[in-house]
XYZ file of C-alpha atoms in Angstrom:
323
model
C -22.862 -34.674 16.697
C -25.839 -32.765 15.322
C -25.090 -30.779 12.183
C -26.969 -27.769 10.890
C -28.484 -28.265 7.433
C -26.385 -27.119 4.478
C -28.069 -24.303 2.610
C -27.144 -23.424 -0.962
C -28.670 -21.665 -3.921
C -29.558 -23.222 -7.264
C -31.965 -26.021 -8.181
C -33.813 -27.733 -5.342
C -36.472 -30.363 -4.779
C -38.822 -28.343 -6.948
C -36.450 -28.554 -9.900
C -34.665 -25.828 -11.829
C -36.124 -22.350 -11.176
C -37.319 -20.476 -14.232
C -35.441 -17.388 -13.033
C -32.733 -18.254 -10.524
C -31.406 -15.293 -8.540
C -30.163 -17.600 -5.772
C -26.775 -18.508 -7.286
C -23.730 -16.400 -8.082
C -23.073 -18.008 -11.457
C -22.260 -15.683 -14.353
C -25.660 -15.028 -15.942
C -23.998 -14.403 -19.330
C -22.818 -17.998 -19.366
C -22.140 -20.643 -20.085
C -18.935 -19.519 -21.773
C -19.385 -20.969 -25.306
C -15.849 -22.217 -25.882
C -15.600 -23.742 -22.413
C -18.894 -25.545 -22.907
C -17.611 -26.987 -26.192
C -14.385 -28.106 -24.508
C -16.260 -29.809 -21.672
C -18.655 -31.548 -24.044
C -15.817 -32.701 -26.311
C -13.497 -34.071 -23.620
C -12.620 -37.763 -23.553
C -14.551 -39.077 -20.566
C -13.710 -42.694 -21.438
C -10.346 -42.432 -19.680
C -9.001 -41.426 -16.297
C -7.142 -38.110 -16.188
C -3.453 -38.167 -15.285
C -3.651 -38.831 -11.507
C -0.854 -36.301 -10.901
C -2.463 -33.695 -13.199
C 1.040 -32.855 -14.418
C 0.173 -30.811 -17.507
C -2.806 -29.112 -15.874
C -0.714 -27.940 -12.918
C 1.842 -26.410 -15.270
C -0.903 -24.607 -17.185
C -2.471 -23.213 -14.013
C 0.918 -22.255 -12.598
C 1.864 -20.391 -15.787
C -1.484 -18.581 -15.721
C -0.823 -17.286 -12.201
C 2.945 -16.884 -12.504
C 3.787 -19.388 -9.743
C 5.648 -22.704 -9.472
C 3.677 -25.875 -10.334
C 4.609 -27.306 -6.927
C 2.322 -24.706 -5.346
C -0.793 -25.916 -7.197
C -3.235 -28.187 -5.333
C -6.159 -29.612 -7.334
C -9.556 -30.075 -5.680
C -12.860 -31.639 -6.587
C -14.541 -28.292 -5.835
C -14.035 -25.309 -3.579
C -16.187 -27.011 -0.960
C -14.115 -30.188 -1.182
C -10.956 -28.170 -0.579
C -12.602 -26.365 2.339
C -13.380 -29.670 4.036
C -9.967 -31.156 3.253
C -7.836 -28.291 4.525
C -10.028 -28.118 7.625
C -9.399 -31.821 8.215
C -5.655 -31.244 7.828
C -5.686 -28.388 10.346
C -7.771 -30.468 12.767
C -5.334 -33.391 12.460
C -2.539 -31.036 13.458
C -4.388 -30.167 16.650
C -6.008 -26.937 15.510
C -8.222 -25.583 18.269
C -10.378 -23.039 16.421
C -11.402 -22.001 12.912
C -12.132 -18.344 12.316
C -14.665 -17.278 9.706
C -15.928 -13.847 8.640
C -19.077 -12.622 10.376
C -21.076 -13.058 7.144
C -19.634 -15.843 5.026
C -20.113 -18.962 2.921
C -21.555 -21.626 5.210
C -19.157 -24.444 4.304
C -16.291 -22.801 6.225
C -18.119 -23.260 9.514
C -19.806 -26.512 8.461
C -16.435 -28.133 7.755
C -15.085 -27.021 11.137
C -18.088 -28.436 12.965
C -17.771 -31.704 11.062
C -14.297 -32.072 12.599
C -15.371 -30.903 16.027
C -13.378 -27.665 15.829
C -15.024 -24.598 17.410
C -15.840 -21.697 15.101
C -14.953 -18.127 16.071
C -15.310 -14.750 14.351
C -12.414 -12.934 16.014
C -9.079 -13.551 17.694
C -6.267 -15.979 16.970
C -7.092 -19.277 15.253
C -5.543 -22.334 13.640
C -7.323 -21.644 10.337
C -8.513 -18.225 9.185
C -10.805 -17.786 6.205
C -10.781 -14.659 4.043
C -12.843 -13.904 0.926
C -12.299 -11.161 -1.613
C -14.902 -10.316 -2.711
C -17.007 -12.021 -0.085
C -20.347 -13.768 -0.221
C -23.087 -12.802 0.485
C -22.133 -9.115 0.554
C -19.857 -9.013 -2.485
C -17.472 -6.660 -0.718
C -13.710 -6.573 -0.166
C -12.906 -6.898 3.523
C -9.533 -7.836 4.993
C -9.833 -9.900 8.173
C -6.909 -9.099 10.479
C -5.689 -11.803 12.834
C -3.076 -14.424 13.569
C -3.495 -17.955 12.277
C -1.415 -21.024 11.498
C -3.064 -21.361 8.092
C -4.872 -18.614 6.179
C -6.977 -19.145 3.069
C -8.156 -16.420 0.691
C -11.271 -17.580 -1.158
C -10.963 -16.030 -4.628
C -14.146 -17.556 -6.074
C -15.579 -14.179 -7.045
C -12.401 -12.304 -7.882
C -12.847 -13.001 -11.631
C -16.392 -11.586 -11.375
C -15.412 -8.285 -9.749
C -17.333 -5.484 -11.465
C -15.945 -2.507 -9.529
C -13.247 -1.765 -6.988
C -9.936 -3.494 -6.462
C -8.617 -6.284 -4.313
C -7.333 -5.359 -0.851
C -4.699 -8.121 -1.161
C -1.412 -7.179 -2.886
C 0.757 -9.944 -4.364
C 3.153 -10.010 -1.400
C 0.314 -10.746 1.011
C -1.195 -13.360 -1.263
C 2.078 -15.228 -1.425
C 1.907 -15.739 2.343
C -1.419 -17.611 2.302
C -3.499 -20.126 0.368
C -5.521 -18.825 -2.598
C -8.596 -20.834 -3.606
C -10.058 -20.585 -7.119
C -13.238 -22.099 -8.547
C -13.674 -20.843 -12.147
C -16.979 -22.590 -12.834
C -18.900 -19.605 -11.402
C -17.199 -17.065 -13.648
C -17.719 -19.371 -16.648
C -21.398 -20.012 -15.916
C -20.848 -23.755 -15.574
C -21.398 -24.454 -11.884
C -22.457 -28.025 -12.617
C -18.867 -28.857 -13.599
C -17.042 -29.379 -10.313
C -13.371 -28.413 -10.333
C -11.170 -26.094 -8.294
C -7.558 -25.468 -7.363
C -5.570 -23.707 -4.687
C -2.230 -21.942 -4.758
C -0.167 -22.716 -1.680
C 1.903 -20.087 0.125
C 5.481 -19.616 -1.083
C 7.487 -22.567 0.182
C 4.334 -24.597 0.717
C 5.219 -27.673 -1.356
C 5.184 -29.905 1.740
C 1.728 -28.612 2.676
C 0.498 -29.407 -0.846
C 1.837 -32.949 -0.447
C 0.122 -33.285 2.940
C -3.209 -32.221 1.473
C -2.727 -34.585 -1.464
C -2.241 -37.437 1.024
C -5.706 -36.672 2.425
C -7.324 -36.701 -0.997
C -8.967 -39.542 -2.869
C -7.576 -40.473 -6.282
C -8.639 -38.332 -9.256
C -10.459 -35.538 -7.374
C -11.050 -33.781 -10.709
C -12.643 -35.768 -13.514
C -12.182 -35.343 -17.252
C -14.854 -32.653 -17.522
C -13.308 -30.644 -14.703
C -9.867 -30.913 -16.295
C -11.295 -29.637 -19.585
C -12.890 -26.682 -17.795
C -9.685 -25.723 -15.979
C -7.557 -26.071 -19.110
C -9.948 -23.867 -21.027
C -10.094 -21.363 -18.170
C -6.508 -20.223 -18.729
C -6.886 -19.552 -22.468
C -6.803 -15.982 -23.792
C -10.094 -16.376 -25.696
C -11.878 -17.514 -22.548
C -10.517 -14.627 -20.516
C -11.580 -12.237 -23.281
C -15.114 -13.655 -23.174
C -15.140 -13.195 -19.402
C -14.126 -9.542 -19.668
C -16.878 -8.955 -22.223
C -19.436 -10.577 -19.941
C -18.426 -8.299 -17.059
C -19.300 -5.262 -19.136
C -22.774 -6.692 -19.790
C -23.238 -7.578 -16.127
C -22.404 -4.026 -15.043
C -25.331 -2.718 -17.079
C -27.674 -5.443 -15.895
C -26.722 -4.810 -12.278
C -27.487 -1.100 -12.463
C -30.891 -1.882 -13.955
C -31.704 -4.552 -11.364
C -30.766 -2.292 -8.458
C -32.838 0.553 -9.862
C -35.891 -1.691 -10.254
C -35.663 -2.852 -6.653
C -35.020 0.599 -5.224
C -37.946 2.043 -7.178
C -40.087 -0.687 -5.596
C -38.982 0.318 -2.092
C -36.222 -2.218 -1.472
C -33.013 -1.385 0.395
C -29.874 -2.490 -1.456
C -26.427 -2.934 0.065
C -23.365 -1.949 -2.008
C -21.292 -4.688 -3.619
C -18.458 -5.071 -6.125
C -19.892 -8.195 -7.739
C -22.815 -9.359 -9.892
C -24.680 -10.248 -6.699
C -25.753 -8.194 -3.710
C -27.940 -8.267 -0.613
C -31.297 -6.508 -0.517
C -34.101 -6.065 1.986
C -37.761 -5.886 0.983
C -39.856 -2.937 2.143
C -40.704 -2.650 5.834
C -43.312 -5.124 7.009
C -42.448 -7.819 4.489
C -40.936 -11.096 5.709
C -37.955 -11.889 3.502
C -37.956 -15.629 4.248
C -41.681 -15.928 3.534
C -41.241 -13.908 0.353
C -38.611 -16.391 -0.866
C -41.114 -19.211 -0.433
C -43.879 -17.296 -2.187
C -41.738 -16.350 -5.166
C -40.364 -19.889 -5.514
C -43.913 -21.051 -6.266
C -43.867 -18.628 -9.216
C -40.586 -19.907 -10.637
C -38.465 -17.174 -9.029
C -35.770 -18.209 -6.563
C -33.994 -15.808 -4.220
C -31.386 -16.726 -1.609
C -32.630 -16.177 1.928
C -29.640 -14.622 3.716
C -30.569 -15.915 7.182
C -27.946 -18.663 7.014
C -25.362 -15.957 6.307
C -26.283 -14.222 9.552
C -28.476 -11.638 7.795
C -32.111 -12.419 8.668
C -34.558 -10.192 6.874
C -32.312 -9.915 3.814
C -31.978 -11.841 0.571
C -29.016 -12.261 -1.746
C -29.713 -11.803 -5.442
C -27.522 -12.701 -8.352
C -27.747 -10.334 -11.295
C -29.859 -11.715 -14.142
C -30.837 -10.404 -17.551
C -33.636 -7.838 -17.920
C -36.031 -10.673 -18.751
C -35.452 -12.259 -15.353
C -35.530 -8.907 -13.606
C -38.921 -8.026 -15.070
C -40.260 -11.457 -14.120
C -39.072 -10.896 -10.540
C -40.816 -7.543 -10.322
C -44.100 -8.931 -11.690
C -43.995 -11.943 -9.357
C -43.193 -9.716 -6.360
C -46.069 -7.332 -7.132
C -48.475 -10.259 -7.530
C -47.335 -11.810 -4.226
C -48.263 -8.791 -2.116
């Protein structure tokens, strides 16, 4: 079965961009204390294969039972694994938002499950806030399994979640703190199962290889729940709010159209007559990387993470020189 290529932001075959607007990682990072914890962890040993202590720590952080915690190698790994589980149960369709992270649909296609954007489904993906738009949208529909991707919830700059606690308890909640901590190279994630979902957690564990999270990922997740780390995160959000306002103003003054978002990333469209995809290629040659939003179903738009004023000024200079 032919698969569409997977498209992601970040470093590529040309190396690490000098100014990388293509990822949604916290530009204030890496979080200093988390970086120290990751660097100091004992990588000479396997973690506890049951992750007993880590599950308790994560459960306490969220105020849930440890039996509801499912560890994952990354958010993408969990996406593929829960899709495989749904497919094994005879799931006929997977529903994804109209504009969404590509791995939802990619995982469904890998298992031969048709992808839909409306109607009833076996697996329904939500995101709050979403990528690429950075907006809170509640997808309404019936599904056997529903997953709320909370990757960018810790990075919310404005607005509030559309998901109250009672609704969250009825679905899966997927967390991947490495983005908020500015350490996307450390792969680790976890999901909170619906209330009464201990058997589902066990079923997903049966589909998982041993030790999905290595020592560095364990160190990141353990540090994630600490008060000092959460305090650093809140401080970084205040900085990002100021940077975002400046970045939007620079683009709008240059004639770009900017869509609203609640996150330190947003979608923007260059002035009329400019090809967004071609512009991404041109700017990449100058050390500036944007995320072409075509794969998100938004041709003609780019997604930009918020960077510091230094990166913003470099983007403006490179864009002016590319015209």
